Amino acid sequence: MYGKAFAPEYQGDLGSALGVNSSYDEVLATALRARHEAGSALERARAALALAEANRRLGRSADARAAWHDSYRCAREAGDTAGMAWALWSGGTLARQCGALRLARRLLSAAVSCADAAGDRIAHGYALAGLAETGRIQGDYAAVADLHEQLLRQARAHGESRHMVWAMSGIAQMHRNTGDHATALELFTECVRIASEADDARGRAWSLRGMADVLSLRGATDRALGLLTRAEAVCREMELAGALAYNHKMRGNVLFRAGRYEEACAVYGMALREFEEMDEARGAALARLGLARSRFRCGRPQDESLAELTALEGEFDRIGLREARRTAASFRAELLAA
């Protein structure tokens, strides 16, 4: 059995005022008020952490960066090692979102150390989860598969639905990328069930996207698009800018696989603009690749497509996206054979 989802990143009085499904405009307003009224460095650190997370989710990278730095400084001033761990976790998560994966690893590793020193099991788990996700995004499955399983066992042991969904969806994604679509679909479906029962709207939206991806690979285009429409409604209701952009990128993938290339171009273009507005380098690079592939299928000249692909391959190498690099290599082979 799993309990209702909760948001440990909202601490102190903020933890009573906010929940896992609070909109990020609500989080922003509450945290700004709390920071203004803060009577101690500890209270300011907690308010700044919530500000960092709200701004990150809303795609405001510069504001998020300033806020997590402020949270870390205030937590250090207050002698709150656990608070320092949470700030470093927020900074590492932001770095991953912006495509700075080496920095993300450094910050998240530091967060693990601080959480361990403070004896904060939840902060420790979140930081480890961040490291695992960073490795998975890079395609380093051998290095993080055991860590995903470890986190899954911990989530089950403590009945933490939010981390259960996160760990299981990460494992599902690895199965999807290695070709075991049946297992991936089973795991993503279970994630949707757990997130729904735990009232974790964000987890449900991400899991629906995973289901849509696998169903699309199996040719169930209409069902995949329907799941993405459901997920998009959640993203808009909660103002999840990043999740919405990834939802649109996935819709482009589904349309591309169905041979609906002009529609895919339009959706990939929308996702690209959204990613660029929030300084989301990884998402922008993936959307550009989808757009390049779709434009080529719509008749774009081979030399123009090759030039853009070369630039994209450099970006994938810079960020460290192995799975995307493999997709780019397949596209290059297709271009050269045309």
XYZ file of C-alpha atoms in Angstrom:
338
model
C 0.000 0.000 0.000
C 1.182 3.509 -0.799
C 0.212 6.710 0.920
C -0.979 9.898 -0.719
C 1.746 11.771 -2.594
C 3.433 14.574 -0.679
C 5.952 17.301 -1.504
C 8.865 17.338 0.989
C 10.499 20.205 -0.893
C 7.902 22.470 0.754
C 9.129 22.671 4.343
C 8.126 24.286 7.608
C 4.922 26.323 7.369
C 5.037 26.014 3.589
C 4.530 22.272 3.958
C 1.157 22.948 5.576
C 0.110 25.518 2.985
C 1.182 23.678 -0.177
C 0.807 20.178 -1.590
C 2.080 18.056 -4.438
C -0.733 19.271 -6.722
C -0.477 22.980 -5.893
C -0.176 25.065 -9.035
C 3.204 26.695 -9.433
C 1.712 30.164 -9.552
C 0.233 29.376 -6.116
C 3.608 28.068 -4.906
C 5.319 31.188 -6.218
C 2.902 33.567 -4.498
C 3.010 31.658 -1.196
C 6.804 31.391 -1.207
C 7.289 35.078 -2.047
C 5.049 36.011 0.865
C 6.922 33.605 3.155
C 10.283 35.025 2.133
C 9.067 38.567 2.774
C 7.808 37.573 6.233
C 10.774 35.326 7.121
C 12.162 36.054 10.567
C 15.195 33.783 10.359
C 17.744 32.411 7.912
C 16.076 28.994 8.196
C 12.677 30.360 7.187
C 14.251 32.265 4.310
C 16.056 29.124 3.124
C 12.788 27.194 3.020
C 10.960 29.972 1.183
C 13.785 30.309 -1.345
C 13.748 26.545 -1.991
C 10.052 26.683 -2.847
C 10.723 29.703 -5.064
C 13.473 27.801 -6.855
C 11.206 24.848 -7.552
C 8.273 26.983 -8.703
C 10.448 29.006 -11.060
C 12.135 25.879 -12.408
C 8.813 24.216 -13.152
C 7.523 27.412 -14.753
C 10.590 27.491 -17.004
C 12.198 30.575 -15.433
C 15.753 29.286 -15.202
C 17.529 32.486 -14.139
C 15.074 33.085 -11.282
C 15.314 29.438 -10.222
C 19.117 29.608 -10.199
C 19.147 32.744 -8.033
C 16.625 31.209 -5.627
C 18.432 27.922 -5.025
C 21.699 29.822 -4.448
C 19.851 31.986 -1.907
C 18.372 28.893 -0.259
C 21.799 27.267 0.060
C 23.404 30.402 1.539
C 20.608 30.857 4.072
C 20.617 27.176 5.056
C 24.381 27.339 5.582
C 23.959 30.484 7.692
C 21.325 28.685 9.763
C 23.566 25.634 10.173
C 20.895 23.480 8.486
C 22.805 20.755 6.623
C 19.585 19.112 5.461
C 18.444 22.447 4.028
C 21.757 22.720 2.176
C 21.111 19.248 0.713
C 17.668 20.276 -0.534
C 19.069 23.436 -2.134
C 21.810 21.441 -3.876
C 19.192 18.940 -5.071
C 17.183 21.808 -6.554
C 20.294 23.236 -8.215
C 21.270 19.850 -9.622
C 17.792 19.276 -10.989
C 17.863 22.690 -12.657
C 21.296 21.989 -14.146
C 19.985 18.739 -15.650
C 16.969 20.560 -17.048
C 19.284 23.089 -18.718
C 21.461 20.351 -20.223
C 24.462 20.863 -17.918
C 24.674 17.199 -16.949
C 28.206 17.279 -15.530
C 27.217 20.138 -13.224
C 24.049 18.255 -12.320
C 26.105 15.247 -11.231
C 28.394 17.419 -9.084
C 25.556 19.227 -7.357
C 23.500 16.086 -6.800
C 26.515 14.201 -5.461
C 27.087 17.062 -3.013
C 23.396 16.887 -2.077
C 23.769 13.163 -1.303
C 26.723 13.921 0.980
C 24.924 16.731 2.819
C 21.755 14.671 3.251
C 23.790 11.745 4.543
C 25.567 13.998 7.054
C 22.233 15.431 8.188
C 20.548 12.040 8.444
C 17.719 13.237 6.190
C 16.505 10.034 4.506
C 14.074 11.780 2.171
C 16.577 14.378 0.932
C 19.099 11.563 0.483
C 16.578 9.606 -1.597
C 15.690 12.588 -3.753
C 19.349 13.349 -4.438
C 20.072 9.706 -5.323
C 17.006 9.728 -7.571
C 18.344 12.817 -9.302
C 21.680 11.108 -9.937
C 19.907 8.034 -11.299
C 17.753 10.109 -13.636
C 20.762 12.042 -14.878
C 22.536 8.797 -15.753
C 19.432 7.389 -17.417
C 18.990 10.507 -19.535
C 22.583 10.122 -20.682
C 21.850 6.535 -21.657
C 24.234 5.081 -19.067
C 21.856 2.258 -18.138
C 24.489 -0.131 -16.787
C 25.561 2.455 -14.215
C 22.087 3.383 -12.949
C 19.898 0.288 -13.375
C 20.809 -1.026 -9.905
C 20.253 2.412 -8.385
C 16.755 2.563 -9.889
C 15.963 -0.846 -8.392
C 17.378 0.253 -5.019
C 15.194 3.353 -5.014
C 12.183 1.263 -5.996
C 12.746 -1.032 -2.995
C 13.067 1.967 -0.679
C 9.861 3.519 -2.014
C 7.977 0.262 -1.476
C 9.389 -0.137 2.024
C 8.261 3.342 3.084
C 5.036 3.507 1.055
C 6.210 6.598 -0.871
C 4.015 6.705 -3.950
C 5.728 9.659 -5.611
C 9.133 7.977 -5.554
C 7.555 4.661 -6.472
C 6.190 6.212 -9.653
C 9.466 7.938 -10.384
C 11.628 4.812 -9.964
C 9.242 2.510 -11.817
C 8.841 4.927 -14.741
C 12.632 5.213 -14.995
C 12.931 1.433 -15.189
C 10.108 1.386 -17.746
C 11.955 3.939 -19.865
C 15.086 1.782 -19.876
C 13.021 -1.248 -20.987
C 11.453 0.892 -23.700
C 14.839 2.062 -24.978
C 16.260 -1.458 -25.046
C 13.297 -2.832 -27.008
C 11.241 -4.583 -24.316
C 8.042 -2.700 -25.079
C 5.706 -5.167 -23.346
C 7.434 -4.762 -19.979
C 7.678 -1.001 -20.454
C 3.953 -0.708 -21.141
C 3.100 -2.851 -18.114
C 5.262 -0.682 -15.839
C 3.986 2.643 -17.201
C 0.400 1.417 -16.803
C 1.124 0.507 -13.179
C 2.640 3.963 -12.671
C -0.572 5.598 -13.892
C -2.568 3.482 -11.447
C -0.344 4.273 -8.450
C -0.166 7.996 -9.275
C -3.936 8.180 -9.685
C -4.608 6.442 -6.366
C -2.017 8.662 -4.640
C -3.544 11.829 -6.137
C -0.222 12.636 -7.823
C -1.330 14.581 -10.893
C 2.187 15.324 -12.089
C 3.247 11.674 -11.824
C 0.100 10.644 -13.685
C 0.852 13.073 -16.524
C 4.435 11.808 -16.943
C 3.283 8.178 -16.813
C 0.554 8.762 -19.395
C 3.224 10.193 -21.687
C 5.299 7.043 -21.227
C 2.300 4.851 -22.051
C 1.599 6.925 -25.158
C 5.178 6.534 -26.341
C 5.119 2.731 -26.110
C 1.645 2.413 -27.619
C 2.784 4.558 -30.533
C 5.757 2.266 -31.103
C 3.246 -0.598 -31.308
C 1.142 1.240 -33.896
C -1.729 2.369 -31.630
C -1.572 5.983 -32.816
C -5.075 7.146 -31.890
C -4.891 5.700 -28.397
C -1.466 7.288 -27.876
C -2.743 10.706 -28.977
C -5.725 10.346 -26.629
C -3.434 9.657 -23.659
C -1.313 12.677 -24.537
C -4.441 14.840 -24.627
C -5.298 13.647 -21.104
C -1.756 14.358 -19.915
C -1.777 17.804 -21.528
C -4.908 18.751 -19.588
C -3.079 17.943 -16.327
C -0.002 19.914 -17.412
C -2.083 22.978 -18.238
C -4.113 22.772 -15.036
C -0.956 22.596 -12.912
C 1.045 24.979 -15.132
C 3.779 22.393 -15.706
C 5.687 24.209 -18.447
C 8.435 21.623 -18.841
C 6.104 18.628 -18.769
C 3.834 20.344 -21.318
C 6.739 20.923 -23.699
C 7.829 17.281 -23.404
C 4.209 16.257 -23.978
C 4.206 18.249 -27.218
C 7.548 16.752 -28.244
C 6.079 13.282 -27.691
C 3.022 14.184 -29.737
C 5.433 15.076 -32.534
C 7.064 11.649 -32.141
C 3.696 9.897 -32.373
C 2.697 11.842 -35.484
C 6.096 11.203 -37.105
C 5.817 7.450 -36.534
C 2.348 7.537 -38.090
C 3.730 9.214 -41.228
C 1.884 12.489 -40.535
C 4.983 14.578 -41.178
C 3.451 18.018 -41.751
C 1.512 17.760 -38.486
C 4.668 16.543 -36.764
C 6.585 19.600 -38.033
C 4.022 21.947 -36.516
C 4.019 20.203 -33.128
C 7.803 19.834 -32.954
C 8.104 23.535 -33.791
C 5.761 24.433 -30.936
C 7.720 22.232 -28.521
C 11.001 23.786 -29.654
C 9.740 27.295 -28.926
C 8.548 26.191 -25.488
C 11.889 24.578 -24.654
C 13.855 27.602 -25.841
C 11.715 29.952 -23.736
C 12.626 28.002 -20.584
C 16.302 27.424 -21.419
C 15.708 23.646 -21.611
C 18.695 22.596 -23.746
C 18.032 18.863 -23.763
C 14.401 19.220 -24.805
C 15.271 21.820 -27.433
C 17.879 19.529 -29.009
C 15.448 16.595 -29.086
C 12.704 18.752 -30.628
C 15.164 20.034 -33.252
C 16.040 16.465 -34.204
C 12.392 15.536 -34.573
C 11.782 18.669 -36.627
C 14.779 17.948 -38.877
C 13.609 14.393 -39.524
C 10.058 15.536 -40.272
C 11.188 18.337 -42.607
C 13.349 15.879 -44.554
C 10.316 13.592 -45.008
C 8.415 16.669 -46.228
C 11.010 17.281 -48.961
C 13.752 19.358 -47.372
C 17.003 19.103 -49.378
C 19.517 16.510 -48.204
C 22.402 18.980 -47.799
C 20.375 21.266 -45.524
C 19.290 18.302 -43.409
C 22.864 17.012 -43.141
C 24.152 20.436 -42.049
C 21.563 20.688 -39.297
C 22.207 17.101 -38.222
C 25.928 17.791 -37.859
C 25.172 20.709 -35.538
C 22.743 18.576 -33.546
C 25.248 15.755 -33.151
C 27.654 18.262 -31.651
C 24.967 19.400 -29.212
C 24.160 15.816 -28.191
C 27.850 15.174 -27.581
C 28.155 18.385 -25.548
C 25.204 17.509 -23.338
C 26.038 13.808 -23.198
C 22.834 12.308 -24.635
C 23.810 8.831 -25.830
C 20.335 7.638 -26.797
C 19.691 10.772 -28.866
C 23.116 10.341 -30.483
C 22.104 6.844 -31.613
C 18.887 8.217 -33.121
C 20.905 10.898 -34.896
C 23.252 8.237 -36.296
C 20.272 6.347 -37.736
C 18.992 9.555 -39.308
C 22.408 10.213 -40.841
C 22.395 6.750 -42.407
C 18.919 7.462 -43.811
C 20.087 10.781 -45.274
C 23.175 9.304 -46.891
C 21.132 6.500 -48.420
C 18.594 8.908 -49.923
